[in-house]
C-alpha positions as a printed Julia matrix, in Angstrom:
189×3 Matrix{Float64}:
 25.31  -8.05  113.05
 25.47  -4.27  112.66
 28.17  -2.13  114.23
 27.39   1.46  115.08
 30.27   3.88  114.66
 30.26   7.4   116.05
 30.53  10.08  113.41
 33.86  11.82  113.83
 36.15  13.71  111.57
 37.8   11.2   109.26
 41.27  12.23  108.13
 43.61  10.54  105.68
 46.8    9.82  107.55
 49.11  10.45  104.6
 49.92  13.67  102.77
 49.67  14.0    99.03
 53.02  13.61   97.33
 54.42  14.24   93.88
 53.9   17.11   91.49
 52.12  15.44   88.58
 48.91  17.38   89.4
 50.68  20.62   90.35
 49.31  23.87   88.92
 51.54  26.37   87.1
 50.62  29.75   85.68
 53.01  31.64   83.43
 55.86  29.45   84.63
 55.13  30.06   88.33
 54.29  27.12   90.6
 51.03  27.91   92.38
 50.94  27.34   96.13
 48.28  28.07   98.72
 48.34  28.37  102.46
 46.44  29.44  105.53
 47.01  31.36  108.69
 45.16  29.25  111.25
 43.82  31.5   114.0
 41.65  31.64  117.09
 40.94  34.15  119.8
 42.62  33.31  123.1
 39.71  34.56  125.19
 36.13  35.66  124.82
 36.13  39.11  123.28
 33.38  41.63  123.7
 32.03  42.99  120.44
 33.72  46.38  120.5
 36.72  47.39  118.42
 38.5   48.92  121.4
 38.76  45.47  122.98
 40.45  43.67  120.05
 44.23  43.72  120.32
 46.87  41.7   118.52
 47.53  39.91  121.78
 43.93  38.59  121.79
 44.59  36.72  118.56
 46.47  33.41  118.5
 47.94  32.02  115.28
 49.32  28.57  114.61
 52.8   28.25  113.11
 54.51  25.04  112.08
 58.12  24.0   111.68
 59.62  23.77  108.24
 60.11  20.19  106.98
 63.79  20.98  106.69
 63.77  22.12  110.33
 64.92  25.66  109.56
 62.45  28.09  111.05
 58.71  28.41  111.46
 56.02  29.33  108.96
 52.33  29.02  108.21
 51.06  25.88  106.44
 51.27  26.03  102.65
 51.8   23.78   99.69
 50.97  23.01   96.1
 47.58  23.75   94.57
 46.68  20.77   92.42
 44.57  20.55   89.28
 41.9   18.31   90.82
 40.91  20.73   93.61
 39.67  24.27   94.1
 41.92  26.84   95.71
 39.87  26.63   98.94
 40.1   22.83   98.97
 43.87  23.03   98.49
 44.3   25.58  101.3
 42.19  23.49  103.65
 43.99  20.25  102.7
 47.46  21.73  103.17
 46.5   23.13  106.57
 45.08  19.8   107.67
 48.08  17.81  106.39
 50.76  20.09  107.83
 49.16  21.61  110.96
 46.42  19.16  111.89
 43.64  21.71  112.2
 40.24  22.02  110.56
 38.21  25.18  110.22
 36.57  27.71  107.99
 38.69  29.11  105.17
 37.84  32.79  104.83
 38.34  35.35  102.03
 41.78  35.48  100.42
 44.38  37.73  102.06
 46.32  38.23   98.85
 48.68  36.87   96.23
 52.49  37.09   96.34
 55.2   36.19   93.85
 58.45  34.98   95.39
 61.5   32.83   94.73
 62.18  29.69   96.74
 65.12  29.94   99.13
 66.05  26.3    98.58
 65.11  25.75   94.92
 65.67  27.86   91.84
 61.9   28.11   91.37
 59.49  31.02   91.31
 56.11  30.76   92.99
 52.73  32.43   93.03
 51.43  32.09   96.58
 47.91  32.7    97.87
 47.17  33.01  101.59
 43.86  32.65  103.43
 42.77  32.98  107.04
 41.44  29.76  108.57
 39.34  30.15  111.72
 40.14  26.97  113.61
 37.21  24.86  114.73
 39.02  21.62  115.57
 42.59  20.66  116.46
 43.44  17.03  115.77
 45.71  14.86  117.91
 46.78  12.81  114.88
 47.4   14.28  111.44
 49.46  13.32  108.36
 52.65  15.28  109.14
 52.58  14.97  112.93
 55.89  13.12  112.98
 57.75  15.64  110.8
 56.45  18.99  112.04
 55.99  20.85  115.28
 53.03  23.19  115.71
 52.9   26.09  118.14
 50.12  28.54  119.0
 51.47  32.04  119.59
 50.53  35.7   119.62
 50.73  37.82  116.47
 53.86  39.72  117.63
 55.63  36.41  118.37
 54.61  34.97  114.98
 55.78  38.1   113.2
 59.23  37.67  114.76
 59.57  33.94  114.12
 57.99  33.49  110.66
 60.72  32.97  108.08
 58.94  34.34  104.97
 58.37  38.08  104.34
 55.24  37.4   102.29
 53.65  35.37  105.08
 54.37  38.24  107.5
 52.54  40.57  105.09
 49.61  38.15  105.02
 49.56  38.11  108.82
 49.45  41.91  108.91
 46.53  41.85  106.45
 44.7   39.34  108.64
 45.08  41.52  111.74
 43.96  44.59  109.8
 40.96  42.73  108.39
 39.8   41.39  111.76
 40.09  44.83  113.32
 38.31  46.59  110.46
 35.57  43.91  110.35
 34.98  44.45  114.04
 34.88  48.21  113.53
 32.45  47.81  110.6
 30.2   45.54  112.69
 30.21  48.09  115.51
 29.25  50.88  113.08
 26.5   48.71  111.56
 25.13  47.88  115.01
 24.97  51.58  115.81
 23.36  52.42  112.46
 21.1   49.35  112.56
 22.16  48.08  109.12
 24.22  45.23  107.79
 26.37  45.49  104.68
 25.32  41.94  103.75
 21.74  43.13  103.43
 22.49  46.07  101.14
């Protein structure tokens, strides 16, 4: 007897734990994270129509229950930086999508530990939101506008990453508009 199973996204229902595979560089623990985003409505392809309010970002509660932030966690030695960013976002926020070009790197000190970190942030354009994910029972997730996220996010460096994301999306749209007018594409040059 053969059973047919529909192909769906298969997700491990437990988060990675421990720090035995954790990456360090020059004494700094390396962490990666994503700003999960989507547009809250269909947007015409002109820069004048993109506003911060058109963009929705996903924030999650801290495990310690003190504030909201974007998903992030340790980058481990057995994965690429993109794999780590995607994994952390899936484990903590329960979303899957396309990890885009890095927003930047920040050095910061933990508020709760006497540890220094090197943090990398990436945009993640959400393609799927899961109903069940590894940290569902320990975190809340909330979609909100950029101005709301800027107010509620507890880390200065994540707020900077959010500003870079908004700037990038606006400038990409402007570049696409200019290329459409000129009839060229920077990818083809």
